[in-house]
Coordinates of C-alpha atoms in Angstrom, one line a residue:
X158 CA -40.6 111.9 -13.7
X159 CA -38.9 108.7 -13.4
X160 CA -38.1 107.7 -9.3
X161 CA -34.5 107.0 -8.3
X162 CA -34.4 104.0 -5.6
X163 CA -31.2 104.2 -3.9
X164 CA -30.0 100.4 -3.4
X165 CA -27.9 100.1 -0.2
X166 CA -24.6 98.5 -0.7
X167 CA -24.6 94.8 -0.2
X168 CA -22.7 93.6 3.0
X169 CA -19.6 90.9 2.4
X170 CA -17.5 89.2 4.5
X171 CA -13.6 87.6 3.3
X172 CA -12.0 85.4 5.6
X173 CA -8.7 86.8 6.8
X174 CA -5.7 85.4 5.0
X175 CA -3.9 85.8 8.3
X176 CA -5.9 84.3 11.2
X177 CA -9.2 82.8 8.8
X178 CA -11.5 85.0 11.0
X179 CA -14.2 86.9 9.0
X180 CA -13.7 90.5 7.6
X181 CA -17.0 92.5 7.4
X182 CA -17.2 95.2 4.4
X183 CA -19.3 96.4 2.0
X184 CA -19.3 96.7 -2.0
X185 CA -16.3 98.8 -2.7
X186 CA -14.0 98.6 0.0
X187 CA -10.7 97.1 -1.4
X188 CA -8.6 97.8 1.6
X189 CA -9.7 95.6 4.4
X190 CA -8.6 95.5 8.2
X191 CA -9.5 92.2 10.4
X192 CA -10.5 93.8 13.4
X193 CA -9.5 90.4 15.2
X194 CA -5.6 90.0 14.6
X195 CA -5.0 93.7 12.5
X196 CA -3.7 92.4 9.4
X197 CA -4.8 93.7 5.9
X198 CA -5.9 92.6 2.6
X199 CA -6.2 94.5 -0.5
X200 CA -8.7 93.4 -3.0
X201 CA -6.8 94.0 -6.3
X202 CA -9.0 92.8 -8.5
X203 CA -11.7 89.7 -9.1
X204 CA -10.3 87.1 -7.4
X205 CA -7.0 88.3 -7.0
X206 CA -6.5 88.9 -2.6
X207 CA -3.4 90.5 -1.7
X208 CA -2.0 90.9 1.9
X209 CA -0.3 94.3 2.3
X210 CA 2.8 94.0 4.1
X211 CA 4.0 96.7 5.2
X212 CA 0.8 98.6 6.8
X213 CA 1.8 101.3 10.1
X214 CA -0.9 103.2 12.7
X215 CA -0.1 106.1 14.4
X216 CA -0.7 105.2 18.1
X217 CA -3.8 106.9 19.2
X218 CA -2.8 108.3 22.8
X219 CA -6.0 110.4 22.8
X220 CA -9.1 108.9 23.9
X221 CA -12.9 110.9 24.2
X222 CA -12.3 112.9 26.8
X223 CA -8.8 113.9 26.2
X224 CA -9.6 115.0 22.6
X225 CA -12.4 117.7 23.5
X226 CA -10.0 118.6 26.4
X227 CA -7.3 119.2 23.9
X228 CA -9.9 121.2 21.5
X229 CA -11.2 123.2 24.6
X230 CA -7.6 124.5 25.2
X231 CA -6.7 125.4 21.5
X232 CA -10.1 127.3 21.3
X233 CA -8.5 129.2 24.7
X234 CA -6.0 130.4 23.0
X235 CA -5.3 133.4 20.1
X236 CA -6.2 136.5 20.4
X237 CA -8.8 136.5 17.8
X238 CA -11.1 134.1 19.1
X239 CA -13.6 135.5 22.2
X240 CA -12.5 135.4 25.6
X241 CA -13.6 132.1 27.1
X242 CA -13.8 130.4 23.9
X243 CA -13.4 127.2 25.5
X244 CA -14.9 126.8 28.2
X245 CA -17.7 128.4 26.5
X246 CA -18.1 126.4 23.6
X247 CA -21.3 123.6 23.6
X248 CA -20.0 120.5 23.1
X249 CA -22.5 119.0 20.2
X250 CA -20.9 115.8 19.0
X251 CA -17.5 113.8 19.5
X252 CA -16.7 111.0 16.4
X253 CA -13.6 109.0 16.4
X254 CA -12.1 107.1 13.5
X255 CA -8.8 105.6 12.5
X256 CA -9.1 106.5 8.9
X257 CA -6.7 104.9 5.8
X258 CA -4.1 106.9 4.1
X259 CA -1.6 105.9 1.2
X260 CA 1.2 107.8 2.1
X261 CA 3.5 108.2 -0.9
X262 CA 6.9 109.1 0.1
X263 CA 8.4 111.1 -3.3
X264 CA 10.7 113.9 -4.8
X265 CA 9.2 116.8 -7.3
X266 CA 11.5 118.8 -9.3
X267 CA 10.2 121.7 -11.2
X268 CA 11.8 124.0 -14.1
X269 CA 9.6 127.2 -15.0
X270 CA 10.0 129.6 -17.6
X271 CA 8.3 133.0 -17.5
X272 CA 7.6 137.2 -18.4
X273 CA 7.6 139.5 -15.3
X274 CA 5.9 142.7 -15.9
X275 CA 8.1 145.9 -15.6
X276 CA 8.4 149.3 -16.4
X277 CA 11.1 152.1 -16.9
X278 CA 10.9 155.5 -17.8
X279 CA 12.2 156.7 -20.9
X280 CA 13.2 160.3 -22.6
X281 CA 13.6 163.6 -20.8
X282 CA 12.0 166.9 -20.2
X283 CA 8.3 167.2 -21.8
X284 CA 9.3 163.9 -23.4
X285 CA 9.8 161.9 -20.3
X286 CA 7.0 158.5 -20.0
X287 CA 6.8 155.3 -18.2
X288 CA 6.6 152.8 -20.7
X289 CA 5.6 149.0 -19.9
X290 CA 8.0 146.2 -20.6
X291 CA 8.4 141.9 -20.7
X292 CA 11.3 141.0 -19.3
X293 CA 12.1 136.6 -19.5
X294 CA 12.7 134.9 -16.4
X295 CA 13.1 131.3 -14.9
X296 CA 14.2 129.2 -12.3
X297 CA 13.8 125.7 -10.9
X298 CA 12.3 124.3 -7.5
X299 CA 12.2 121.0 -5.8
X300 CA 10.8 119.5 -2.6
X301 CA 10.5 115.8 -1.0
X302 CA 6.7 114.7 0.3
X303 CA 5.4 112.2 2.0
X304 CA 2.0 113.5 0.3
X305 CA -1.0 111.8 2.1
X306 CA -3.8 110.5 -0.2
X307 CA -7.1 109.4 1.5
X308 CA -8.0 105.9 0.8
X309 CA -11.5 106.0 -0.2
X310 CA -13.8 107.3 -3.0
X311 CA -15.5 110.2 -1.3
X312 CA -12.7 112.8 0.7
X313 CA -16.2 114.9 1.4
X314 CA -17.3 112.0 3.7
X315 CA -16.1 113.0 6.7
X316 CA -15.2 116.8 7.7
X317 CA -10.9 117.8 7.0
X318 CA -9.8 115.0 5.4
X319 CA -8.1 117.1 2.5
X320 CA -6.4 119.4 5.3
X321 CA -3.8 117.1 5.6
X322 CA -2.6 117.7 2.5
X323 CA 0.5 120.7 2.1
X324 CA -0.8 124.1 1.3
X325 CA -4.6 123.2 1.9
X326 CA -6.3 125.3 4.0
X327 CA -7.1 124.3 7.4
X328 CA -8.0 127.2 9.9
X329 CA -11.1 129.0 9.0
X330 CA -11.8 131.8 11.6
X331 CA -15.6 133.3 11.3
X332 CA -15.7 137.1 10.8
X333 CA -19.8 136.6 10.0
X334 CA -20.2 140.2 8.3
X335 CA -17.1 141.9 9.3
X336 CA -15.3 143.2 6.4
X337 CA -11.7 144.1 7.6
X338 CA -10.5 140.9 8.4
X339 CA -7.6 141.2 5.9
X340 CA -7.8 137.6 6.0
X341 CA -5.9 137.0 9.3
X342 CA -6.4 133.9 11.5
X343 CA -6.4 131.4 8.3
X344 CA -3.7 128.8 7.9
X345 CA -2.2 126.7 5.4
X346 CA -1.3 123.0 6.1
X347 CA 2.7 122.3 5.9
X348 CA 4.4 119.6 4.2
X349 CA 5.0 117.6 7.0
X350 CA 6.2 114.1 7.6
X351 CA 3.4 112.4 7.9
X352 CA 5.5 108.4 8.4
X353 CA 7.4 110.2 10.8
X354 CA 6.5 108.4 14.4
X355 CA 4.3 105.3 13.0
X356 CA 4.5 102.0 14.0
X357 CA 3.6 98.7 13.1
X358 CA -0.2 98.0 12.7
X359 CA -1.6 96.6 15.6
X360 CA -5.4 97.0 17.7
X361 CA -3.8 98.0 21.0
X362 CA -5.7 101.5 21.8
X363 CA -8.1 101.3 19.5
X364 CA -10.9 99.5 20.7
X365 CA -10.8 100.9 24.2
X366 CA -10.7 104.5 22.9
X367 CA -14.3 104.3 21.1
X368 CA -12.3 104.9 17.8
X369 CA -13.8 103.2 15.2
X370 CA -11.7 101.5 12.2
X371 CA -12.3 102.9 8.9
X372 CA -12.0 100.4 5.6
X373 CA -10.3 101.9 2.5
X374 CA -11.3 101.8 -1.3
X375 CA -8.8 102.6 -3.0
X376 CA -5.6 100.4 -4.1
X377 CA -1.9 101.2 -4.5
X378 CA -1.7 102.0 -7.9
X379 CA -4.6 104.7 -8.1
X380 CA -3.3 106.6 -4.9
X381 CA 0.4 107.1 -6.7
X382 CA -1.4 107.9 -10.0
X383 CA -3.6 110.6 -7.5
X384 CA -0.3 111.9 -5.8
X385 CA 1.2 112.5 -8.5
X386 CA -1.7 115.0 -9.9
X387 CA -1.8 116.9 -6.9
X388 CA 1.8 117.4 -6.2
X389 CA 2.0 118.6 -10.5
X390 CA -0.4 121.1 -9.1
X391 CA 0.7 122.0 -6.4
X392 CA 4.1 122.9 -8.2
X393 CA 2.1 124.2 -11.1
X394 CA 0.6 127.0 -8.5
X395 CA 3.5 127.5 -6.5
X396 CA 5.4 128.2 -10.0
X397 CA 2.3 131.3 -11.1
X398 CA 3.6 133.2 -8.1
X399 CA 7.1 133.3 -9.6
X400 CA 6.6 135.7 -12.4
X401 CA 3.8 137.9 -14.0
X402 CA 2.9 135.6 -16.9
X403 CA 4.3 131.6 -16.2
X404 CA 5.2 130.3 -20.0
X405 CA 6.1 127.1 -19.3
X406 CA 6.4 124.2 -16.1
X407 CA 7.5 121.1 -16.3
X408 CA 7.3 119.0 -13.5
X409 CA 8.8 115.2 -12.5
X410 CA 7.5 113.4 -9.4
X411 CA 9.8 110.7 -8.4
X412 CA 7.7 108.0 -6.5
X413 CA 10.2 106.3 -4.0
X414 CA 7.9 104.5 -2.0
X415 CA 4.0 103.8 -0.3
X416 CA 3.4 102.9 2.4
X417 CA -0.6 102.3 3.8
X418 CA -1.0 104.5 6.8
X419 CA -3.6 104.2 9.6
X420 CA -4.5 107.9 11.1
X421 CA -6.6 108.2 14.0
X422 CA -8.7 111.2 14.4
X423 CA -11.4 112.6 16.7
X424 CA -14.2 115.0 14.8
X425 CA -15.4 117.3 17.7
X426 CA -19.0 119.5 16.7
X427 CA -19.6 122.5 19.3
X428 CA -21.9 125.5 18.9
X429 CA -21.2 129.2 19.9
X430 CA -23.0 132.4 19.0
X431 CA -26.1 130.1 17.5
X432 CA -23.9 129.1 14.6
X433 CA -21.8 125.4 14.8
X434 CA -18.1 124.7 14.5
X435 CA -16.1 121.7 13.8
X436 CA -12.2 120.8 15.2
X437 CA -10.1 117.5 14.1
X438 CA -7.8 117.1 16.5
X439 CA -5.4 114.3 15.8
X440 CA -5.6 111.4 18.4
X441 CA -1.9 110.3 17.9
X442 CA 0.1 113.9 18.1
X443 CA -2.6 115.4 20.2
X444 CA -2.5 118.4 17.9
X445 CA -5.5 120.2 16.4
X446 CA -4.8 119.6 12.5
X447 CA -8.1 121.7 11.3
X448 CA -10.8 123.7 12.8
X449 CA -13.3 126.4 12.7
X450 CA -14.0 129.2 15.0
X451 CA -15.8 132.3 16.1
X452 CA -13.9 135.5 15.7
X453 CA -14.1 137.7 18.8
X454 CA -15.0 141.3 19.4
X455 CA -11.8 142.8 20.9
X456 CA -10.3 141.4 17.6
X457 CA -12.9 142.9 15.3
X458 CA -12.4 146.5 17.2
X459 CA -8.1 146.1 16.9
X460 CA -8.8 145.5 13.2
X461 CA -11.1 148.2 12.3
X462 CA -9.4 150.8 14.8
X463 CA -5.6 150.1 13.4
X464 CA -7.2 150.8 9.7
X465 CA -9.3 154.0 10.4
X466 CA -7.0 155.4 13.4
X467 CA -3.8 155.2 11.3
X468 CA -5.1 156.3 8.0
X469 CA -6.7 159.3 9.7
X470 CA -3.6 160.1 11.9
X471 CA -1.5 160.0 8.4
X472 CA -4.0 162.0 6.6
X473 CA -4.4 164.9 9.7
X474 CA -1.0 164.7 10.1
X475 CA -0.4 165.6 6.3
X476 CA -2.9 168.0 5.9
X477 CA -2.9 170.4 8.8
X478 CA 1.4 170.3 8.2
X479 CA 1.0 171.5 4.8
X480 CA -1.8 173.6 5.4
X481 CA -4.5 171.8 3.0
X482 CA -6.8 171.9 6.4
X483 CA -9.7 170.0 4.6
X484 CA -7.6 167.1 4.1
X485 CA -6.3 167.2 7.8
X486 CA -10.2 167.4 8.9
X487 CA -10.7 164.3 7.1
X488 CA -8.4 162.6 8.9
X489 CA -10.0 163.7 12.3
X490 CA -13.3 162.2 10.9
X491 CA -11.4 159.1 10.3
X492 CA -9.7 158.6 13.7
X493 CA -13.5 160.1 15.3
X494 CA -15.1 156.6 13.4
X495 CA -12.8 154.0 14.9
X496 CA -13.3 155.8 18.6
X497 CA -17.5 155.7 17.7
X498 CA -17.2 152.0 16.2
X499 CA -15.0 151.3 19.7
X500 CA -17.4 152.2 22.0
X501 CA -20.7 151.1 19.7
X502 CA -19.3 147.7 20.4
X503 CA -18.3 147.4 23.5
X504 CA -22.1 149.4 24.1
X505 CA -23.5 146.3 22.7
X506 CA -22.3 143.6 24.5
X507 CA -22.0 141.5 21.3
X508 CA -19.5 138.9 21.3

């Protein structure tokens, strides 16, 4: 078998077109920062340098220590995660970076056709049947984004970046092997607006904070082109929970505007219950934009107890009043499970 050698990327330096000091990058970085004066440069193509004009940061008012403070206090909170979450959690790793976003403001306008799924009953008497019918259906939807598109190759590079994007999921609570979570405690990121407090691009806060300044690698035109994919799918998934069968969607995005867009995040690592978590807590809003987390006992025993207790209430209830006393004992068992599960686990001590 042939070896692969991996051949590290060859370092370059550009001298600003702003203040002539030099610009560190590395092959494949096309959006460049000077970390002396904050201007930017977009590499379109061979030989062709283009300073971006417009380029805005959202002002990091979060440094180290107020970040994992800010995590600590989220991981307090909710009743699903274990009591003393956050003062509990071990703090593994804290990584700061202000990473590069294409922000492309636009409309989407959606038209859908469809068949919903129905069914009637027909005839009378020993003739009488439920019979299965289509019935058409459509309808049109539309929504303005300021859709966020990372601006590099690899989105799996560092941990959340897709979570920024509307409907991606970005709370992921840890049941382990509990089966009844009914997926609670997950979340869905909303369609915010992400230009909404930004400011012109400038180093102030960034240096002193320990964040650390991100290059981008992907130009104008590829992250509209990428936008507009994602928001045609988004609609496209959106539009299949309308009807039974979706026949047709048609989608127009409308791009009214880009704007690069400099986030600043802190990645926090902490380890509970001999498995590891991650948080990204944004350093500009202070708020936690994605994380990971234990799920907690008491929450487990809620769960479990609200689906055995009630179901057996209902069926004992049902069965003793109509006298089918089988299906009234069955009940019993039911409600005599959760109270056995209730005090197996608080028995164990198990978080």
């Amino acid at each position: 078998m042939a070896e692969t050698t991996n051949v590290p990327s060859e370092n370059k330096t550009l001298n600003c077109s702003n203040c002539g000091a030099p610009i560190g990058y590395v092959e494949g970085e096309s959006v460049l920062t000077c970390e002396h004066c904050g201007s930017t440069t977009m590499l379109a193509g061979f030989d062709q340098i283009v300073t971006i004009q417009s380029h805005s940061i959202m002002r990091p008012r979060l440094d180290e220590n107020s970040a994992v403070k800010t995590a600590r206090a989220w991981l307090s909170e909710g009743r699903l995660k274990p009591s003393g979450l956050g003062d509990a959690a071990d703090l593994r790793s804290v990584s700061g970076r202000v990473l590069p976003y294409w922000i492309v403001k636009s409309f989407a306008s959606t038209s859908w056709r469809g068949m919903n799924r129905k069914t009637r009953t027909v005839g009378s008497g020993q003739q009488k049947r439920t019979e299965e019918y289509w019935e058409p259906t459509s309808g049109r939807f539309s929504e303005n984004y300021t859709w966020p598109v990372y601006a590099r190759e690899n989105e799996a590079e560092y941990w959340g970046l897709k979570f920024l994007e509307p409907g991606q999921k970005c709370l992921f609570p840890d049941w382990r092997k509990f089966i009844f979570s009914f997926g609670m405690g997950s979340k869905t990121s909303p369609n915010a607006n992400l230009l909404e407090g930004r400011v012109p691009f400038s180093l102030d806060g960034i240096t002193d904070s320990g964040l650390k300044i991100v290059n981008g690698q992907i130009v104008q035109a590829r992250a509209e082109e990428t936008a507009r994919a994602r928001i045609v799918q988004s609609h496209d998934a959106k539009a299949a929970g309308k009807a039974t069968r979706i026949t047709d969607c048609d989608t127009t995005v409308t791009v009214q505007g880009t704007e690069l867009v400099y986030l600043p995040m802190w990645e926090i690592v902490y380890g509970y219950g001999g498995r590891d978590y991650r948080v990204l807590v944004n350093a500009a809003s202070g708020a936690v934009v994605a994380a990971e987390y234990p799920v907690g006992r008491t929450a487990k025993i809620v769960n479990f107890d609200l689906l055995f207790g009630i179901l057996g209430g209902l069926l004992a209830a049902a069965g003793f009043g109509t006298g089918h006393h089988g299906v009234g004992w069955a009940g019993v068992a039911l409600v005599a499970v959760a109270v056995a599960y209730t005090i197996i686990s608080l028995v164990s001590g198990k978080k």
